[in-house]
Amino acid sequence: MKWCLREFKLLELPAMETWFQKMAAKGWLIQRIHGGNFFGFEKMEPSELVFSVGVIGNMSVLSAENCEESLSYREYCEQAGWTFACSNRVIQIFYAQKADGLLPIETDEQLKFEAVWKQIRKAVIGQSLLGVLWLFLAFRFLDAESLLRSSVLFSSMLLISCSLIFLLDSIRILCWYWKGKWALKTGHGIRYCGWKKHAIYGTLWLGIEFLIIILCLGYMFTGSLRNGIYRLIYFVLYLLFLLLLQWLIRKRGFSKLGYSVLVTGGAIALVIVMMVVWDTLTLSGISNKSGIEIRDESWLLTLEDFEVPEGPVGDAILEQDSSIFGSRQEYHVWQEKTYSLDYKYYETEAEWLMERLKGELLTPYKSQYDEIHREFILKPQETYEDVKISCMYDRYTDEEGRVLEEHFWSYILETSGRLLQLNFSGSYELTEEELLYRAAERISVKEKGMGI
Amino acid sequence: MPREQFQNLTEPMYYILLALLDTCCGVDVMEMVKQLSGGRVHIGPGTLYTLLARFEQEGIISETKSEGRKRWYRITRKGTELLREEQERLKIQLADGERRMEGRIL
């Protein structure tokens, strides 16, 4: 058996027929379809066969391959001289020797149009909803800081691309539907996507799917090894679940309720399995932080730069990331509850992004305890070389603008293309001013070899 | 499909119902329609399958017996009325047409 990978939409029935015909002329007869995209051909004598691909309008996509509807449909077609080749859900493929008097399977264009639309509209609704949801999610979580996280940026781009593909495909199908309605009204023939158009769309679609898979695999291994393994396991499990679902539908079929229960149950099971996998990864040591060196040279600043003697670390949150827009570091280290150093550092050449990053830093998080009139304000302090040093204050005001409360929040150090939000506490040997200058030295663009 | 759910019958629908005035197995309907229309109307198996399913769903025809997957159908009272109404409509349409062609009406 020879397997070919192709992407056909329901609008491309004539293209499908032409392809099977061409393959038959070369000595390959279509025998099986798996997963909608894998077409299995068996060797035979090259023959001049005609093919007909029918769509059963009253059959559910959740029905078994050999359900009552499909068996009856095949019976009718076989009685009319057609031979059943194979099926893929609602699509039924038949062939016959070229002969005079062979009746086409569909003789009513409107009925065929209705059957195709009835089946394809579910896909249109599903993929449109998914497209809108993904677009919403992508933009909802894509803040300025995310643009400096390659993994978030990558997944957002992936979501946006998939959403646009889904939405554009839905628009294409809707255009076909309205054109078809108009054609029926005016007595013209309905135009389906033929072989030439399919060659363009099909290749494009397959290319996009291939690209998405590559991007997914790339995304899986951005960041830590732990995340890579976790995502890969999740991807494989998800794929296996989909294959199992497809196999079950093909073999026994489901009612809408049964299918919903199965999908919900499957999703819950996947989440539970993933929690177990996550725990296993953590326990196996793949996910512990032993590999992260808090005094690593890659950090903009470490406690060592503040002349703090080495000692056991109480707690640490360490993140470094970069993307095409720039890079970011997040460093929070508490050493023996005596010293603490925490900062967020951004580096980007894009001025608009720097403005947005600064805006996000100056926007207080909203919580149920926050007053309505809470804001962060900057009070410039001094300048060290090219670095502007400011103090950031958390200020509460009443409705008339009177200051109710104001307290120090953090230092902000900024220079061209670099922004640092800094906080430190503890009994350092250096003065506060000296500590700030050390930090300023590090981000100064006049200094050599600085930056991430 | 029938324009506005069986308000007017299309030609294939009309002939299928004519064929089913006698109990007929689904597949034989195709042959019967060909005979009744003098070979003018052809109904493909896919189209026949869809129409029979819809007629049955609307109570216009009913299944009388089945052997394996082979099923026999017959028109119901509702179907017969529909067929008569369609014939009346066609008669009126024909008469109007003839009168107009002969110049008896504007």
PDB file of N, CA and C in Angstrom, chain A residues 282-317:
ATOM      1  N   THR A 282       9.571  17.078  38.751  1.00  0.00           N
ATOM      2  CA  THR A 282      10.088  17.844  39.881  1.00  0.00           C
ATOM      3  C   THR A 282      10.854  16.920  40.826  1.00  0.00           C
ATOM      4  N   LEU A 283      10.227  15.763  41.141  1.00  0.00           N
ATOM      5  CA  LEU A 283      10.855  14.826  42.072  1.00  0.00           C
ATOM      6  C   LEU A 283      12.134  14.229  41.497  1.00  0.00           C
ATOM      7  N   SER A 284      12.132  14.044  40.163  1.00  0.00           N
ATOM      8  CA  SER A 284      13.314  13.431  39.557  1.00  0.00           C
ATOM      9  C   SER A 284      14.485  14.403  39.506  1.00  0.00           C
ATOM     10  N   GLY A 285      14.234  15.656  39.900  1.00  0.00           N
ATOM     11  CA  GLY A 285      15.333  16.624  39.980  1.00  0.00           C
ATOM     12  C   GLY A 285      15.523  17.422  38.711  1.00  0.00           C
ATOM     13  N   ILE A 286      14.758  17.072  37.662  1.00  0.00           N
ATOM     14  CA  ILE A 286      14.940  17.802  36.402  1.00  0.00           C
ATOM     15  C   ILE A 286      14.502  19.265  36.587  1.00  0.00           C
ATOM     16  N   SER A 287      13.542  19.452  37.484  1.00  0.00           N
ATOM     17  CA  SER A 287      12.994  20.798  37.588  1.00  0.00           C
ATOM     18  C   SER A 287      13.533  21.598  38.770  1.00  0.00           C
ATOM     19  N   ASN A 288      14.471  21.049  39.574  1.00  0.00           N
ATOM     20  CA  ASN A 288      14.908  21.866  40.699  1.00  0.00           C
ATOM     21  C   ASN A 288      15.848  22.977  40.231  1.00  0.00           C
ATOM     22  N   LYS A 289      16.082  23.916  41.133  1.00  0.00           N
ATOM     23  CA  LYS A 289      16.804  25.110  40.712  1.00  0.00           C
ATOM     24  C   LYS A 289      18.313  24.999  40.916  1.00  0.00           C
ATOM     25  N   SER A 290      18.773  23.749  41.187  1.00  0.00           N
ATOM     26  CA  SER A 290      20.186  23.607  41.502  1.00  0.00           C
ATOM     27  C   SER A 290      21.068  24.070  40.351  1.00  0.00           C
ATOM     28  N   GLY A 291      20.533  23.987  39.134  1.00  0.00           N
ATOM     29  CA  GLY A 291      21.332  24.356  37.965  1.00  0.00           C
ATOM     30  C   GLY A 291      21.452  25.864  37.791  1.00  0.00           C
ATOM     31  N   ILE A 292      20.647  26.627  38.508  1.00  0.00           N
ATOM     32  CA  ILE A 292      20.681  28.069  38.294  1.00  0.00           C
ATOM     33  C   ILE A 292      21.644  28.705  39.296  1.00  0.00           C
ATOM     34  N   GLU A 293      22.590  29.389  38.783  1.00  0.00           N
ATOM     35  CA  GLU A 293      23.604  29.994  39.632  1.00  0.00           C
ATOM     36  C   GLU A 293      23.230  31.448  39.887  1.00  0.00           C
ATOM     37  N   ILE A 294      23.000  31.749  41.155  1.00  0.00           N
ATOM     38  CA  ILE A 294      22.535  33.102  41.446  1.00  0.00           C
ATOM     39  C   ILE A 294      23.658  34.137  41.372  1.00  0.00           C
ATOM     40  N   ARG A 295      24.894  33.650  41.288  1.00  0.00           N
ATOM     41  CA  ARG A 295      26.007  34.593  41.144  1.00  0.00           C
ATOM     42  C   ARG A 295      26.621  34.487  39.742  1.00  0.00           C
ATOM     43  N   ASP A 296      25.816  33.959  38.852  1.00  0.00           N
ATOM     44  CA  ASP A 296      26.235  33.787  37.464  1.00  0.00           C
ATOM     45  C   ASP A 296      26.597  35.145  36.846  1.00  0.00           C
ATOM     46  N   GLU A 297      27.591  35.123  35.950  1.00  0.00           N
ATOM     47  CA  GLU A 297      28.011  36.375  35.320  1.00  0.00           C
ATOM     48  C   GLU A 297      26.970  36.932  34.349  1.00  0.00           C
ATOM     49  N   SER A 298      26.036  36.062  33.945  1.00  0.00           N
ATOM     50  CA  SER A 298      25.057  36.538  32.977  1.00  0.00           C
ATOM     51  C   SER A 298      24.067  37.523  33.601  1.00  0.00           C
ATOM     52  N   TRP A 299      24.024  37.560  34.932  1.00  0.00           N
ATOM     53  CA  TRP A 299      23.097  38.504  35.579  1.00  0.00           C
ATOM     54  C   TRP A 299      23.695  39.911  35.573  1.00  0.00           C
ATOM     55  N   LEU A 300      22.813  40.866  35.406  1.00  0.00           N
ATOM     56  CA  LEU A 300      23.247  42.253  35.398  1.00  0.00           C
ATOM     57  C   LEU A 300      23.914  42.597  36.729  1.00  0.00           C
ATOM     58  N   LEU A 301      23.258  42.187  37.806  1.00  0.00           N
ATOM     59  CA  LEU A 301      23.741  42.474  39.159  1.00  0.00           C
ATOM     60  C   LEU A 301      23.544  41.241  40.021  1.00  0.00           C
ATOM     61  N   THR A 302      24.468  40.994  40.907  1.00  0.00           N
ATOM     62  CA  THR A 302      24.238  39.931  41.889  1.00  0.00           C
ATOM     63  C   THR A 302      24.619  40.486  43.258  1.00  0.00           C
ATOM     64  N   LEU A 303      24.349  39.734  44.296  1.00  0.00           N
ATOM     65  CA  LEU A 303      24.688  40.197  45.643  1.00  0.00           C
ATOM     66  C   LEU A 303      26.199  40.417  45.780  1.00  0.00           C
ATOM     67  N   GLU A 304      26.947  39.660  44.981  1.00  0.00           N
ATOM     68  CA  GLU A 304      28.404  39.785  45.015  1.00  0.00           C
ATOM     69  C   GLU A 304      28.847  41.196  44.600  1.00  0.00           C
ATOM     70  N   ASP A 305      28.089  41.759  43.616  1.00  0.00           N
ATOM     71  CA  ASP A 305      28.419  43.115  43.173  1.00  0.00           C
ATOM     72  C   ASP A 305      28.214  44.137  44.286  1.00  0.00           C
ATOM     73  N   PHE A 306      27.378  43.765  45.238  1.00  0.00           N
ATOM     74  CA  PHE A 306      27.123  44.657  46.375  1.00  0.00           C
ATOM     75  C   PHE A 306      27.989  44.269  47.585  1.00  0.00           C
ATOM     76  N   GLU A 307      29.019  43.488  47.299  1.00  0.00           N
ATOM     77  CA  GLU A 307      30.009  43.064  48.293  1.00  0.00           C
ATOM     78  C   GLU A 307      29.393  42.322  49.472  1.00  0.00           C
ATOM     79  N   VAL A 308      28.438  41.465  49.145  1.00  0.00           N
ATOM     80  CA  VAL A 308      27.800  40.644  50.174  1.00  0.00           C
ATOM     81  C   VAL A 308      28.532  39.309  50.220  1.00  0.00           C
ATOM     82  N   PRO A 309      28.985  38.887  51.386  1.00  0.00           N
ATOM     83  CA  PRO A 309      29.688  37.594  51.455  1.00  0.00           C
ATOM     84  C   PRO A 309      28.768  36.438  51.079  1.00  0.00           C
ATOM     85  N   GLU A 310      29.356  35.396  50.549  1.00  0.00           N
ATOM     86  CA  GLU A 310      28.555  34.237  50.125  1.00  0.00           C
ATOM     87  C   GLU A 310      27.881  33.583  51.330  1.00  0.00           C
ATOM     88  N   GLY A 311      26.666  33.144  51.126  1.00  0.00           N
ATOM     89  CA  GLY A 311      25.954  32.505  52.232  1.00  0.00           C
ATOM     90  C   GLY A 311      24.764  31.755  51.697  1.00  0.00           C
ATOM     91  N   PRO A 312      24.124  30.969  52.557  1.00  0.00           N
ATOM     92  CA  PRO A 312      22.979  30.198  52.067  1.00  0.00           C
ATOM     93  C   PRO A 312      21.826  31.102  51.617  1.00  0.00           C
ATOM     94  N   VAL A 313      21.216  30.676  50.516  1.00  0.00           N
ATOM     95  CA  VAL A 313      20.119  31.473  49.950  1.00  0.00           C
ATOM     96  C   VAL A 313      18.796  31.026  50.559  1.00  0.00           C
ATOM     97  N   GLY A 314      18.057  31.990  51.079  1.00  0.00           N
ATOM     98  CA  GLY A 314      16.749  31.665  51.660  1.00  0.00           C
ATOM     99  C   GLY A 314      15.737  31.332  50.585  1.00  0.00           C
ATOM    100  N   ASP A 315      15.690  32.170  49.577  1.00  0.00           N
ATOM    101  CA  ASP A 315      14.733  31.949  48.490  1.00  0.00           C
ATOM    102  C   ASP A 315      15.221  32.697  47.252  1.00  0.00           C
ATOM    103  N   ALA A 316      14.808  32.228  46.101  1.00  0.00           N
ATOM    104  CA  ALA A 316      15.239  32.913  44.879  1.00  0.00           C
ATOM    105  C   ALA A 316      14.232  32.721  43.758  1.00  0.00           C
ATOM    106  N   ILE A 317      14.008  33.791  43.032  1.00  0.00           N
ATOM    107  CA  ILE A 317      13.230  33.699  41.790  1.00  0.00           C
ATOM    108  C   ILE A 317      14.126  34.289  40.712  1.00  0.00           C
TER     109      ILE A 317
END
